[in-house]
Coordinates of C-alpha atoms in Angstrom, one line a residue:
X1 CA -44.3 28.4 -82.7
X2 CA -46.2 28.1 -79.7
X3 CA -49.9 26.8 -80.7
X4 CA -53.1 29.1 -78.8
X5 CA -55.3 27.5 -76.4
X6 CA -58.6 27.1 -76.4
X7 CA -61.2 25.9 -78.7
X8 CA -62.0 28.2 -81.4
X9 CA -62.2 27.6 -84.9
X10 CA -58.5 29.6 -85.2
X11 CA -57.1 27.9 -82.2
X12 CA -58.1 24.6 -84.2
X13 CA -56.7 25.8 -87.0
X14 CA -53.4 26.6 -85.7
X15 CA -53.2 23.1 -84.3
X16 CA -54.3 21.6 -87.4
X17 CA -51.1 23.5 -89.1
X18 CA -48.3 23.1 -86.3
X19 CA -49.5 20.2 -84.8
X20 CA -51.2 17.7 -86.7
X21 CA -49.4 18.9 -89.9
X22 CA -52.6 19.5 -91.9
X23 CA -52.8 22.1 -94.3
X24 CA -55.7 21.3 -95.9
X25 CA -57.6 21.0 -92.4
X26 CA -56.1 24.1 -91.2
X27 CA -57.5 26.2 -94.5
X28 CA -61.1 24.8 -93.5
X29 CA -60.7 26.0 -90.3
X30 CA -58.9 29.2 -91.0
X31 CA -62.1 30.0 -93.4
X32 CA -64.5 29.2 -90.5
X33 CA -62.5 31.4 -88.3
X34 CA -62.8 34.5 -90.9
X35 CA -66.6 33.8 -91.3
X36 CA -67.3 33.9 -87.8
X37 CA -65.2 36.9 -86.9
X38 CA -62.7 35.1 -84.8
X39 CA -59.1 36.5 -84.8
X40 CA -59.8 37.8 -88.3
X41 CA -56.5 40.0 -88.5
X42 CA -54.5 36.3 -87.8
X43 CA -56.5 34.0 -89.6
X44 CA -56.4 35.8 -93.2
X45 CA -52.7 35.9 -92.9
X46 CA -51.7 32.6 -91.6
X47 CA -54.2 31.0 -94.2
X48 CA -52.5 32.9 -97.1
X49 CA -49.2 31.2 -95.8
X50 CA -50.5 28.0 -96.0
X51 CA -52.1 28.4 -99.5
X52 CA -48.8 29.6 -100.4
X53 CA -47.1 26.3 -99.2
X54 CA -50.0 24.4 -101.1
X55 CA -49.0 26.0 -104.0
X56 CA -51.9 28.0 -104.2
X57 CA -50.5 31.3 -104.1
X58 CA -53.1 33.1 -106.7
X59 CA -56.2 31.9 -104.8
X60 CA -54.4 33.6 -101.5
X61 CA -53.8 36.9 -103.3
X62 CA -57.7 36.6 -104.2
X63 CA -58.8 35.5 -100.5
X64 CA -56.0 38.3 -99.1
X65 CA -57.7 41.3 -101.3
X66 CA -61.4 40.3 -100.5
X67 CA -61.3 39.8 -97.1
X68 CA -58.7 42.4 -95.8
X69 CA -61.5 45.0 -95.6
X70 CA -62.5 42.2 -92.6
X71 CA -59.2 43.4 -90.7
X72 CA -58.3 45.8 -88.4
X73 CA -56.2 49.4 -89.3
X74 CA -53.4 47.4 -87.5
X75 CA -52.9 45.0 -89.3
X76 CA -53.1 46.2 -93.3
X77 CA -49.3 46.7 -93.1
X78 CA -48.6 42.8 -92.6
X79 CA -51.5 42.0 -95.2
X80 CA -49.5 44.0 -97.6
X81 CA -46.4 42.1 -96.6
X82 CA -48.0 39.0 -97.9
X83 CA -49.2 40.2 -100.9
X84 CA -45.7 41.4 -101.9
X85 CA -44.3 38.1 -101.1
X86 CA -47.3 36.3 -103.0
X87 CA -46.7 38.6 -106.1
X88 CA -43.2 37.3 -106.1
X89 CA -43.9 33.9 -105.8
X90 CA -46.8 34.4 -108.9
X91 CA -44.5 36.6 -111.0
X92 CA -46.8 39.6 -110.9
X93 CA -44.1 42.1 -111.2
X94 CA -46.3 44.7 -112.0
X95 CA -48.6 44.2 -108.7
X96 CA -45.7 44.3 -106.5
X97 CA -43.8 47.6 -108.0
X98 CA -47.2 49.3 -107.3
X99 CA -47.7 47.8 -103.7
X100 CA -44.0 48.7 -102.7
X101 CA -44.7 52.7 -104.2
X102 CA -47.6 52.7 -102.2
X103 CA -46.1 51.4 -98.9
X104 CA -42.8 53.7 -99.6
X105 CA -45.2 57.1 -100.4
X106 CA -46.6 56.3 -96.9
X107 CA -43.4 56.1 -95.5
X108 CA -42.7 59.5 -96.8
X109 CA -45.8 60.9 -95.3
X110 CA -44.9 59.6 -91.5
X111 CA -48.1 57.2 -92.1
X112 CA -46.2 54.0 -91.0
X113 CA -45.8 52.1 -88.0
X114 CA -48.9 54.4 -86.8
X115 CA -46.6 57.1 -86.2
X116 CA -43.8 54.7 -84.0
X117 CA -40.2 55.0 -84.6
X118 CA -40.2 50.9 -84.8
X119 CA -42.4 48.2 -85.1
X120 CA -42.4 45.0 -83.5
X121 CA -41.4 41.9 -86.4
X122 CA -41.5 38.1 -86.1
X123 CA -38.9 35.9 -87.9
X124 CA -39.0 32.0 -87.5
X125 CA -40.8 32.4 -84.3
X126 CA -38.7 35.5 -82.6
X127 CA -39.4 38.9 -82.3
X128 CA -37.3 41.7 -82.9
X129 CA -37.6 45.5 -83.4
X130 CA -37.4 47.3 -87.2
X131 CA -36.8 50.9 -87.2
X132 CA -38.8 53.4 -90.4
X133 CA -35.0 53.5 -91.5
X134 CA -34.4 49.4 -92.0
X135 CA -38.0 49.2 -93.2
X136 CA -37.4 52.3 -96.0
X137 CA -34.3 50.0 -97.1
X138 CA -35.9 46.9 -97.3
X139 CA -38.9 48.2 -99.6
X140 CA -36.3 50.1 -101.7
X141 CA -34.1 46.8 -102.0
X142 CA -37.6 44.9 -102.9
X143 CA -38.2 47.6 -105.1
X144 CA -34.7 47.1 -107.1
X145 CA -35.3 43.4 -107.3
X146 CA -38.7 43.7 -108.9
X147 CA -37.4 46.3 -111.7
X148 CA -34.7 43.6 -112.1
X149 CA -37.3 40.8 -113.4
X150 CA -39.2 43.5 -115.6
X151 CA -35.8 43.6 -116.6
X152 CA -35.3 47.8 -116.3
X153 CA -31.7 47.9 -114.6
X154 CA -31.6 51.7 -114.5
X155 CA -34.3 51.8 -112.7
X156 CA -33.4 48.7 -110.6
X157 CA -30.1 50.9 -109.3
X158 CA -32.9 52.3 -106.4
X159 CA -30.6 49.6 -104.5
X160 CA -28.0 52.5 -104.3
X161 CA -30.8 54.4 -102.2
X162 CA -30.9 51.5 -100.2
X163 CA -27.5 50.9 -99.7
X164 CA -27.4 54.7 -98.6
X165 CA -29.9 54.1 -96.0
X166 CA -28.9 50.9 -94.3
X167 CA -26.4 49.3 -96.4
X168 CA -25.7 45.3 -96.0
X169 CA -24.2 42.8 -98.3
X170 CA -27.0 41.5 -99.8
X171 CA -28.2 44.5 -101.6
X172 CA -24.5 45.1 -102.6
X173 CA -24.5 42.0 -104.1
X174 CA -27.9 42.9 -105.9
X175 CA -26.4 46.2 -106.6
X176 CA -23.3 45.2 -108.5
X177 CA -25.5 43.0 -110.5
X178 CA -27.4 45.8 -111.5
X179 CA -24.6 47.8 -112.4
X180 CA -23.2 44.9 -114.7
X181 CA -26.3 44.8 -116.3
X182 CA -25.7 48.3 -117.7
X183 CA -22.4 47.7 -118.6
X184 CA -21.2 49.9 -116.1
X185 CA -18.0 47.4 -114.9
X186 CA -15.8 49.6 -113.3
X187 CA -18.6 50.6 -110.5
X188 CA -19.9 46.7 -110.2
X189 CA -16.3 46.2 -109.4
X190 CA -15.9 48.6 -107.0
X191 CA -19.6 47.3 -105.1
X192 CA -18.5 43.9 -105.1
X193 CA -15.0 44.8 -103.4
X194 CA -17.0 46.3 -100.5
X195 CA -18.3 43.1 -99.9
X196 CA -14.5 41.1 -100.1
X197 CA -12.8 43.5 -98.1
X198 CA -15.5 43.4 -95.4
X199 CA -16.5 47.0 -95.2
X200 CA -20.2 45.9 -95.2
X201 CA -22.6 44.4 -92.6
X202 CA -23.0 40.6 -93.4
X203 CA -19.7 40.8 -95.4
X204 CA -18.5 37.6 -92.7
X205 CA -21.5 35.4 -94.4
X206 CA -19.9 32.7 -96.6
X207 CA -23.1 32.4 -99.1
X208 CA -22.7 36.3 -99.7
X209 CA -19.1 36.3 -100.3
X210 CA -19.2 32.9 -103.0
X211 CA -21.9 35.0 -104.3
X212 CA -19.7 38.4 -104.7
X213 CA -16.7 36.3 -106.1
X214 CA -18.9 34.6 -108.5
X215 CA -20.4 37.9 -110.0
X216 CA -16.6 39.2 -110.0
X217 CA -15.5 36.1 -112.1
X218 CA -17.9 36.9 -114.1
X219 CA -17.2 40.6 -114.2
X220 CA -13.3 39.9 -115.2
X221 CA -14.5 37.7 -117.6
X222 CA -16.0 40.0 -120.1
X223 CA -13.6 42.4 -121.8
X224 CA -15.4 46.1 -122.3
X225 CA -14.5 47.7 -125.4
X226 CA -12.4 50.6 -125.7
X227 CA -13.7 53.8 -126.9
X228 CA -11.7 53.8 -129.9
X229 CA -13.7 50.1 -130.6
X230 CA -16.7 52.0 -129.8
X231 CA -16.1 54.3 -132.9
X232 CA -15.4 51.9 -135.0
X233 CA -11.7 53.4 -135.8
X234 CA -8.9 50.9 -136.1
X235 CA -5.7 51.0 -134.7
X236 CA -3.8 52.0 -137.3
X237 CA -6.0 55.1 -138.6
X238 CA -6.0 56.6 -135.0
X239 CA -2.1 55.8 -134.4
X240 CA -1.8 58.1 -137.8
X241 CA -4.2 60.8 -136.9
X242 CA -2.7 61.2 -133.6
X243 CA 1.1 61.3 -135.0
X244 CA -0.6 64.1 -138.0
X245 CA -1.6 66.1 -135.0
X246 CA 1.5 65.7 -133.2
X247 CA 3.4 66.9 -136.1
X248 CA 1.3 69.9 -136.1
X249 CA 2.0 70.8 -132.2
X250 CA 2.8 69.5 -129.0
X251 CA -0.3 68.1 -127.0
X252 CA -0.3 67.1 -123.2
X253 CA -1.6 63.4 -124.0
X254 CA -0.6 61.1 -126.4
X255 CA -4.3 60.7 -127.0
X256 CA -6.7 63.1 -128.8
X257 CA -8.8 65.7 -126.4
X258 CA -12.1 63.7 -127.9
X259 CA -10.7 60.4 -126.9
X260 CA -9.8 61.9 -123.6
X261 CA -13.6 63.1 -123.2
X262 CA -15.5 60.2 -124.2
X263 CA -13.6 58.1 -121.6
X264 CA -15.7 58.6 -119.0
X265 CA -18.5 57.9 -121.3
X266 CA -17.3 54.5 -122.2
X267 CA -19.5 52.5 -120.0
X268 CA -22.6 54.3 -121.2
X269 CA -21.6 53.5 -124.9
X270 CA -21.0 49.9 -124.1
X271 CA -24.6 49.9 -123.1

């Protein structure tokens, strides 16, 4: 990342952070920049990142919450993203869920990206454009992961909505895991097969494919009970009952209608 030029507190802080590799010294200078009003938007975000690197995420959360009022309206979305990352680091699931829901509400109200269809984001020093659709899917994916931590696997199925908007293999793996946790093995298998069959963006990534294969191996090791087992009826009883009913009249199926009817609900019963 390029170090800004000049001799202000913020510039010295970035030099300490990136050139001198002195995070503690950088923190002191970031504080000075915030207190003096020098590029407060960037100083607060960068300071929070350095604090996280120093395993001081709780302090970083307090700093962002305390000083974000000094930042511009344009910086608030980025500060929300910083907070979400810090909440995840600290295991603050409820706070993470609440903030993600608030950001999603802003999208639905048309208030995201300041009315523009895209925004410029940065990752590993490179800039790229993010659409509203991509941002919505990303937030829904993060919300799904947060619900997985509670754990609330039914609510975590919000992954499916994220996939409908902007599908990718990473979210598909998470959706597959979510469905497995609910005992919905057939549904999980279909989702994971989409990765291995190369139907989703990112399917070619070796780590993603390996995770999908591991999830499938775990899935195949499970033997979901049949609907008859779930009712607590042994085979001899069922076979005798079906034989008795067959003697009274022909059926289209060898299985009693009630057993045909409950088959679609086997996964729910297995839960």
